mmCIF file of C-alpha atoms in Angstrom:
data_model
loop_
_atom_site.group_PDB
_atom_site.id
_atom_site.type_symbol
_atom_site.label_atom_id
_atom_site.label_comp_id
_atom_site.label_asym_id
_atom_site.label_seq_id
_atom_site.Cartn_x
_atom_site.Cartn_y
_atom_site.Cartn_z
ATOM 1 C CA ASN A 1 -63.390 4.013 -49.408
ATOM 2 C CA SER A 2 -61.690 4.865 -52.648
ATOM 3 C CA GLY A 3 -61.837 7.939 -54.834
ATOM 4 C CA ALA A 4 -63.941 5.875 -57.243
ATOM 5 C CA ASP A 5 -66.851 6.340 -54.838
ATOM 6 C CA ILE A 6 -66.791 10.002 -55.834
ATOM 7 C CA LEU A 7 -65.005 10.249 -59.181
ATOM 8 C CA LEU A 8 -65.549 7.497 -61.723
ATOM 9 C CA GLY A 9 -62.960 8.810 -64.170
ATOM 10 C CA GLY A 10 -61.909 11.604 -66.432
ATOM 11 C CA LEU A 11 -60.467 12.479 -69.798
ATOM 12 C CA VAL A 12 -58.359 15.489 -70.688
ATOM 13 C CA SER A 13 -58.542 16.226 -74.389
ATOM 14 C CA TYR A 14 -56.728 19.460 -75.149
ATOM 15 C CA ASP A 15 -55.932 18.433 -78.710
ATOM 16 C CA PRO A 16 -58.856 18.104 -81.142
ATOM 17 C CA SER A 17 -57.498 14.725 -82.299
ATOM 18 C CA ILE A 18 -58.306 13.286 -78.848
ATOM 19 C CA LYS A 19 -61.812 14.732 -78.982
ATOM 20 C CA ILE A 20 -62.229 12.993 -82.336
ATOM 21 C CA SER A 21 -60.490 9.654 -81.667
ATOM 22 C CA ILE A 22 -61.523 8.985 -78.043
ATOM 23 C CA LEU A 23 -64.797 10.884 -77.594
ATOM 24 C CA ASN A 24 -65.833 10.388 -81.236
ATOM 25 C CA ILE A 25 -66.636 14.060 -81.799
ATOM 26 C CA ASP A 26 -67.519 14.565 -85.450
ATOM 27 C CA PRO A 27 -64.574 16.393 -87.075
ATOM 28 C CA LYS A 28 -67.086 18.480 -89.053
ATOM 29 C CA LEU A 29 -68.495 19.835 -85.777
ATOM 30 C CA ILE A 30 -65.021 21.009 -84.757
ATOM 31 C CA GLU A 31 -64.349 22.382 -88.239
ATOM 32 C CA THR A 32 -67.635 24.290 -88.222
ATOM 33 C CA TYR A 33 -67.603 25.638 -84.661
ATOM 34 C CA THR A 34 -63.960 25.139 -83.446
ATOM 35 C CA ALA A 35 -62.770 22.848 -80.671
ATOM 36 C CA GLU A 36 -63.483 25.592 -78.115
ATOM 37 C CA SER A 37 -67.185 26.216 -78.627
ATOM 38 C CA PRO A 38 -70.485 25.615 -76.860
ATOM 39 C CA GLN A 39 -71.472 23.126 -79.572
ATOM 40 C CA VAL A 40 -68.374 20.957 -79.106
ATOM 41 C CA THR A 41 -68.598 21.273 -75.314
ATOM 42 C CA GLU A 42 -72.173 19.995 -75.373
ATOM 43 C CA GLU A 43 -71.243 17.118 -77.655
ATOM 44 C CA MET A 44 -68.352 16.229 -75.328
ATOM 45 C CA CYS A 45 -70.843 16.101 -72.481
ATOM 46 C CA ARG A 46 -73.292 13.926 -74.417
ATOM 47 C CA LEU A 47 -70.590 11.511 -75.551
ATOM 48 C CA GLY A 48 -69.077 11.498 -72.059
ATOM 49 C CA GLN A 49 -72.363 10.044 -70.861
ATOM 50 C CA SER A 50 -71.779 6.989 -73.054
ATOM 51 C CA LEU A 51 -68.182 6.614 -71.820
ATOM 52 C CA PHE A 52 -69.110 6.974 -68.143
ATOM 53 C CA GLN A 53 -72.561 5.394 -68.074
ATOM 54 C CA GLN A 54 -72.583 4.889 -64.298
ATOM 55 C CA ALA A 55 -71.843 8.553 -63.578
ATOM 56 C CA ASP A 56 -74.556 10.771 -62.117
ATOM 57 C CA ILE A 57 -72.828 13.944 -63.294
ATOM 58 C CA ILE A 58 -70.806 14.568 -66.456
ATOM 59 C CA VAL A 59 -68.804 17.790 -66.842
ATOM 60 C CA SER A 60 -67.173 19.002 -70.033
ATOM 61 C CA CYS A 61 -65.128 22.164 -70.484
ATOM 62 C CA THR A 62 -63.513 23.870 -73.408
ATOM 63 C CA GLY A 63 -61.917 27.244 -73.555
ATOM 64 C CA LEU A 64 -59.143 29.592 -74.445
ATOM 65 C CA LEU A 65 -56.572 29.633 -71.693
ATOM 66 C CA LYS A 66 -53.974 31.439 -73.804
ATOM 67 C CA SER A 67 -53.602 32.798 -77.317
ATOM 68 C CA GLY A 68 -53.011 30.530 -80.264
ATOM 69 C CA GLY A 69 -56.406 28.822 -80.281
ATOM 70 C CA SER A 70 -59.638 29.804 -81.972
ATOM 71 C CA GLU A 71 -59.945 33.233 -80.365
ATOM 72 C CA THR A 72 -62.019 35.909 -82.102
ATOM 73 C CA LEU A 73 -63.427 39.288 -81.113
ATOM 74 C CA GLU A 74 -66.599 37.515 -79.935
ATOM 75 C CA LYS A 75 -64.610 34.729 -78.230
ATOM 76 C CA PRO A 76 -61.402 36.231 -76.827
ATOM 77 C CA VAL A 77 -58.731 34.475 -74.802
ATOM 78 C CA GLY A 78 -60.246 33.823 -71.380
ATOM 79 C CA THR A 79 -63.559 32.519 -72.777
ATOM 80 C CA PHE A 80 -64.638 29.153 -71.374
ATOM 81 C CA PHE A 81 -67.617 26.901 -72.011
ATOM 82 C CA ILE A 82 -68.895 24.331 -69.532
ATOM 83 C CA CYS A 83 -71.654 21.766 -69.905
ATOM 84 C CA ILE A 84 -72.911 19.687 -67.026
ATOM 85 C CA SER A 85 -75.159 16.699 -67.533
ATOM 86 C CA TYR A 86 -77.269 15.935 -64.492
ATOM 87 C CA GLN A 87 -80.594 14.117 -64.175
ATOM 88 C CA GLN A 88 -81.119 13.892 -67.930
ATOM 89 C CA ASN A 89 -80.574 17.624 -68.483
ATOM 90 C CA ILE A 90 -77.583 19.462 -69.895
ATOM 91 C CA TYR A 91 -76.766 22.815 -68.345
ATOM 92 C CA HIS A 92 -74.688 25.363 -70.271
ATOM 93 C CA TYR A 93 -72.320 27.945 -68.827
ATOM 94 C CA ARG A 94 -70.108 30.529 -70.493
ATOM 95 C CA TYR A 95 -67.504 32.562 -68.649
ATOM 96 C CA PHE A 96 -64.900 35.146 -69.476
ATOM 97 C CA LEU A 97 -62.027 34.856 -67.028
ATOM 98 C CA SER A 98 -59.096 37.226 -66.718
ATOM 99 C CA GLY A 99 -55.691 36.856 -65.106
ATOM 100 C CA HIS A 100 -52.744 34.623 -65.804
ATOM 101 C CA SER A 101 -53.272 31.014 -66.926
ATOM 102 C CA GLU A 102 -53.021 29.514 -63.447
ATOM 103 C CA GLN A 103 -55.550 32.001 -62.063
ATOM 104 C CA LYS A 104 -57.961 31.285 -64.924
ATOM 105 C CA LEU A 105 -57.777 27.548 -64.234
ATOM 106 C CA LYS A 106 -58.294 28.087 -60.515
ATOM 107 C CA THR A 107 -61.325 30.291 -61.178
ATOM 108 C CA LEU A 108 -62.721 27.864 -63.754
ATOM 109 C CA THR A 109 -62.415 24.984 -61.278
ATOM 110 C CA GLN A 110 -64.298 27.037 -58.693
ATOM 111 C CA LYS A 111 -67.022 27.924 -61.226
ATOM 112 C CA VAL A 112 -67.496 24.239 -62.098
ATOM 113 C CA SER A 113 -67.665 23.321 -58.403
ATOM 114 C CA ASP A 114 -70.148 26.104 -57.695
ATOM 115 C CA ALA A 115 -72.352 25.016 -60.608
ATOM 116 C CA ILE A 116 -72.391 21.390 -59.466
ATOM 117 C CA ILE A 117 -73.230 22.387 -55.898
ATOM 118 C CA ALA A 118 -76.018 24.682 -57.138
ATOM 119 C CA LEU A 119 -77.509 21.864 -59.241
ATOM 120 C CA LEU A 120 -77.329 19.393 -56.371
ATOM 121 C CA THR A 121 -78.770 21.908 -53.908
ATOM 122 C CA SER A 122 -81.658 22.840 -56.205
ATOM 123 C CA THR A 123 -82.497 19.155 -56.635
ATOM 124 C CA ILE A 124 -82.497 18.566 -52.888
ATOM 125 C CA LYS A 125 -84.841 21.515 -52.382
ATOM 126 C CA THR A 126 -87.089 20.331 -55.220
ATOM 127 C CA ASP A 127 -87.188 16.757 -53.921
ATOM 128 C CA SER A 128 -87.899 17.759 -50.314
ATOM 129 C CA PRO A 129 -91.495 17.414 -49.066
#
């Protein structure tokens, strides 16, 4: 078995130009809300569905790992947005993570994993007789 049985593919788009040119995010959406926002994260998730049509789960993340991005008082460094598309629903998550960059990424990865497992588990319980 190959990894493709589990992971169809992925796209890392740190720079807004990749979000625009590859995912086709409307530049006005980024200009209005910033590249690190729940609105852009949701649009990344929606457009990811068209890129990875065979996928059962689509995950998109944006966030402020370090200073120099779109941080504000309401959205400080350490703020992350996640959207997960699963069974025709989009689930939204927002986290504030502290620590150094590597620790934030490790925690974010765990949060994404936990959210996916929770969605899969709740579906299994719902589908059970």
